[in-house]
Coordinates of C-alpha atoms in Angstrom, one line a residue:
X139 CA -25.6 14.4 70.3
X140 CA -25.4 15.2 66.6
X141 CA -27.7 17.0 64.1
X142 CA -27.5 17.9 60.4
X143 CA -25.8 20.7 59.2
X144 CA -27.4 23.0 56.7
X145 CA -24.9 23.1 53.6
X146 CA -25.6 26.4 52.2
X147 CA -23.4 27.9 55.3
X148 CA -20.4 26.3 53.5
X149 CA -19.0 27.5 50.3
X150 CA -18.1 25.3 47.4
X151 CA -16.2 25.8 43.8
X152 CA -18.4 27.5 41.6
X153 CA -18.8 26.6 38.2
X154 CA -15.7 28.4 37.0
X155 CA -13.6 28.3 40.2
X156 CA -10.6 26.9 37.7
X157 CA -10.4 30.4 36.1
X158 CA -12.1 33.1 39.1
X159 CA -11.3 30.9 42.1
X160 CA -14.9 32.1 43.2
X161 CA -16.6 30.3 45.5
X162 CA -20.1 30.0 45.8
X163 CA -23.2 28.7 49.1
X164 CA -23.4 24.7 48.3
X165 CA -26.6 23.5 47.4
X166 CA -28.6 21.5 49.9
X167 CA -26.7 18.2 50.6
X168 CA -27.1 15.6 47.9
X169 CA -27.5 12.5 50.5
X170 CA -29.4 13.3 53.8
X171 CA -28.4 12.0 57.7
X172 CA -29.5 8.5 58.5
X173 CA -27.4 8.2 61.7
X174 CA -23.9 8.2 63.6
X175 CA -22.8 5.7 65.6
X176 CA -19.7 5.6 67.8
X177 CA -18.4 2.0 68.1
X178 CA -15.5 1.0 70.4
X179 CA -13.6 -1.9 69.4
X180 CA -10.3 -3.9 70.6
X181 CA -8.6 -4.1 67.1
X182 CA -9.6 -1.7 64.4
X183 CA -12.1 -3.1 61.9
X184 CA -10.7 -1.9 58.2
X185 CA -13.2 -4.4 56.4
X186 CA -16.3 -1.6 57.6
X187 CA -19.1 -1.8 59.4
X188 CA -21.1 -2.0 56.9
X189 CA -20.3 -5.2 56.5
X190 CA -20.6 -6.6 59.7
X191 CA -23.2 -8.9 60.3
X192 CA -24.4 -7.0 63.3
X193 CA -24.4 -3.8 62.6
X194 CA -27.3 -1.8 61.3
X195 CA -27.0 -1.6 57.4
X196 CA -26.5 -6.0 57.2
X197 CA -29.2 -5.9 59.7
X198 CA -31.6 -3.9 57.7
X199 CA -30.4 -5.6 54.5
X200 CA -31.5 -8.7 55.5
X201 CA -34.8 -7.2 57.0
X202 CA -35.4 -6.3 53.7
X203 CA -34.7 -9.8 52.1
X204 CA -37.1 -11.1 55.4
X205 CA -39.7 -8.5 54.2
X206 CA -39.4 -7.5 50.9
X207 CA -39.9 -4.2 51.8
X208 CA -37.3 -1.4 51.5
X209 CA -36.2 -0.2 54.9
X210 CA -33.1 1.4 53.2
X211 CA -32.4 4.5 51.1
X212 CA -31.6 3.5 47.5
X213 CA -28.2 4.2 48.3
X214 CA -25.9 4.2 52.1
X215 CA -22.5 6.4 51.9
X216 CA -21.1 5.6 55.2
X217 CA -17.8 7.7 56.5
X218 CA -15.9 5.7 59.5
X219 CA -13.4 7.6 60.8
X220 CA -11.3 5.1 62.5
X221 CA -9.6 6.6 65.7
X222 CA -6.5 5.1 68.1
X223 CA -6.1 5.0 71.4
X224 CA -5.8 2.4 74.3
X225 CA -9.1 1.3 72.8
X226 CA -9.8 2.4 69.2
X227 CA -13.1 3.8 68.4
X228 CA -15.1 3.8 64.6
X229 CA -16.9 7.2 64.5
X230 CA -19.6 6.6 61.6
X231 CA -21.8 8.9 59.6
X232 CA -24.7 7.2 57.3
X233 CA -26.4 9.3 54.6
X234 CA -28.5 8.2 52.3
X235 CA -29.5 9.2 49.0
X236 CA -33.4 8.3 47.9
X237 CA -32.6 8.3 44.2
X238 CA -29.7 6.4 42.9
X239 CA -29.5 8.3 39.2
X240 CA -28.5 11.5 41.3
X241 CA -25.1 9.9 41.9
X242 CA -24.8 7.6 38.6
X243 CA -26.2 10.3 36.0
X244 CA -23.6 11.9 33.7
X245 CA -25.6 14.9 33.1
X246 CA -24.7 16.8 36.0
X247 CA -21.7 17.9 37.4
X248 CA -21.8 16.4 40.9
X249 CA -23.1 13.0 38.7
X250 CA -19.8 13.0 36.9
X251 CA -17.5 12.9 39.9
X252 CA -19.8 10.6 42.3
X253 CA -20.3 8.1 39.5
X254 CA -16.7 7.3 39.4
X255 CA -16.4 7.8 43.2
X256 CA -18.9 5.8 44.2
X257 CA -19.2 2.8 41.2
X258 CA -16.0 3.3 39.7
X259 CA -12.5 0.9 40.2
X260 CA -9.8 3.6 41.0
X261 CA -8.9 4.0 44.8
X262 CA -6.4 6.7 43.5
X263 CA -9.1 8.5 42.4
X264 CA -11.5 8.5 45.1
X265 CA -8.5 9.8 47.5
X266 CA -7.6 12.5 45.4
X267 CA -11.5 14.0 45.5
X268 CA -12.6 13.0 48.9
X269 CA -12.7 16.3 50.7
X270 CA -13.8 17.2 54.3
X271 CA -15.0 20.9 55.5
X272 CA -14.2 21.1 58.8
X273 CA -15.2 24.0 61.6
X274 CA -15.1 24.5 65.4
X275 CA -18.8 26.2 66.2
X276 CA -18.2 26.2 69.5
X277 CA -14.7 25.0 71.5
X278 CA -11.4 26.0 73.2
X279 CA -9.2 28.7 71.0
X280 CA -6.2 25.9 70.8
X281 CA -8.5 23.5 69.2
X282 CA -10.2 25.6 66.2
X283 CA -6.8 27.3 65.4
X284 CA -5.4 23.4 65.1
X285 CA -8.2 22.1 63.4
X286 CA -9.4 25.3 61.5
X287 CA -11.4 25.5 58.8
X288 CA -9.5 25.1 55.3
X289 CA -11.1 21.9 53.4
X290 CA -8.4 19.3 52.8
X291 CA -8.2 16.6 50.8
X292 CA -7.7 13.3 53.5
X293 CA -6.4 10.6 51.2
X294 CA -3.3 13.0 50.7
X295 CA -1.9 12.4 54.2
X296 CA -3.9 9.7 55.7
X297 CA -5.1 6.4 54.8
X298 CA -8.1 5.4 53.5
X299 CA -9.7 2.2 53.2
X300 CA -13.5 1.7 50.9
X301 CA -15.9 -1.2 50.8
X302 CA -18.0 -1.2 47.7
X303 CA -21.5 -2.6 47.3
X304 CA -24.1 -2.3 45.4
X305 CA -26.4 -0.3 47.9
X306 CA -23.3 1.3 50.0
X307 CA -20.2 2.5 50.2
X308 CA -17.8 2.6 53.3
X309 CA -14.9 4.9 53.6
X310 CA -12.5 3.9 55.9
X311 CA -10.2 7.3 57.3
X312 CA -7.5 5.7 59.3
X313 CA -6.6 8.6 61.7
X314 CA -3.7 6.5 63.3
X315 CA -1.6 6.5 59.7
X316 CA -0.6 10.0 60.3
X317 CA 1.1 11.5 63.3
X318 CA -0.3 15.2 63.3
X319 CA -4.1 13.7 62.9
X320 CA -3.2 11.7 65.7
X321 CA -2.5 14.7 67.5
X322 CA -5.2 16.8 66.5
X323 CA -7.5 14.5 67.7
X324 CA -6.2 13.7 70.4
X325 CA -6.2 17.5 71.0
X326 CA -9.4 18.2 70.1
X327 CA -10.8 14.9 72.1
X328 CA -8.9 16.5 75.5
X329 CA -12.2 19.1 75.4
X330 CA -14.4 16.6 73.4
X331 CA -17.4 17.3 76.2
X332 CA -17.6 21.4 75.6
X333 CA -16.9 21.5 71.8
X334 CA -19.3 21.4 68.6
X335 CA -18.1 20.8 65.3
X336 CA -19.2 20.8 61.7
X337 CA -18.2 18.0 59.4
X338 CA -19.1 18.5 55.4
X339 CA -18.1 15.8 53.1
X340 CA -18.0 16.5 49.4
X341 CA -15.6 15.2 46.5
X342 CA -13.3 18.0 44.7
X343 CA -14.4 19.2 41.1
X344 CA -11.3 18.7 39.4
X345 CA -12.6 19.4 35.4
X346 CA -14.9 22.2 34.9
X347 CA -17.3 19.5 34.3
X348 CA -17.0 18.3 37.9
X349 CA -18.5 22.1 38.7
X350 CA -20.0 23.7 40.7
X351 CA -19.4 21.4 43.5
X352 CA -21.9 20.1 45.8
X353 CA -21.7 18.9 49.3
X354 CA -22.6 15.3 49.8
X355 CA -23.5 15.7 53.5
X356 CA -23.0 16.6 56.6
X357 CA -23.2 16.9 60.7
X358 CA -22.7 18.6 63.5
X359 CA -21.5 16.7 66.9
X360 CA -22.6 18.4 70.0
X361 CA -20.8 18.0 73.0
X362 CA -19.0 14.5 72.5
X363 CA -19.2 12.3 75.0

């Protein structure tokens, strides 16, 4: 099961974390939770799902050209965390934001780091600002002291893979391109049925511009399965 997890639990820079280091409750989440699949594939799919002719966002996409109606938010972020095994599986969140400007505008500061994030040409940069929250709410001991609760930055040790578009993005974490993800996960899957875990996804102010930061969204997975 999954729900959406409040963001004002989870602390963000604040607008002058480069000098304090203060941190401050997130506003509410820019983009709200559409959805999560978990798909298990053969071979792992790096071109996104988002793409895929059957899957739900080309689906809905073409429902709209069908109906000329908008069965879409204005805009889908989509994170697939890609994850290996004898079979792999593509863990995917959807969010969607209902009004594009929040995301393009330059007059705000999470504006002026999701315009480049989202619309601009630099992989580089959308690695170095991509940032997860983690936290174990409830779960064995071994798994929330290897998983904790530090944000990290993922591009920094893992690969990641993004398919732009004008009404999505799709980023790609490839959990099998780094040894201690691999067994973290594999870890944390071992007692995947009793835990319950926050995800928060948000991109790192990295100019006093960029601040405070804001949390883009996030969920809580109950009792995988």
């Amino acid at each position: 099961a999954w729900s959406e997890t409040p963001a004002a639990k989870f602390k963000v820079r604040g607008t002058k974390y480069l000098q304090d280091r203060i941190k401050v409750p997130s506003e509410a989440s820019a983009f709200h939770l559409l959805c999560v699949d978990l798909v298990k594939v053969n071979q792992p799919i790096f071109t996104g799902l988002c793409s895929h002719p059957n899957e739900r966002i080309q689906r809905a996409l073409a429902k709209e050209r069908e109906t000329g109606l908008r069965i879409l938010p204005d805009f889908v972020f989509a994170v697939n965390l890609c994850v290996p095994g004898k079979s792999y599986y593509h863990w995917v969140a959807y969010f969607g934001v209902d009004d594009i400007q929040m995301i393009k505008t330059q007059e705000t500061p999470l504006g002026r780091v999701a315009n480049p994030f989202f619309f601009g040409p630099s992989d580089e940069f959308r690695s170095k600002v991509f940032k997860l929250i983690p936290r174990i709410v409830e779960g064995n001991f071994v798994v929330k002291k290897a998983v904790g609760s530090k944000p990290s930055i993922l591009g920094r040790k893992l690969k990641q893979y993004y398919i732009q578009n004008e009404r999505f993005m799709e980023l790609i974490v490839d959990i099998g391109s780094d040894c201690m993800a691999q067994r973290i996960v594999k870890l944390a899957l071992g007692y995947a049925k009793t835990l319950e875990v926050d995800m928060m996804f948000l991109l790192e102010g990295v100019h006093p511009s960029m601040l405070p930061e804001r949390i883009l969204g996030g969920v809580r997975m109950i009792n995988i399965d």
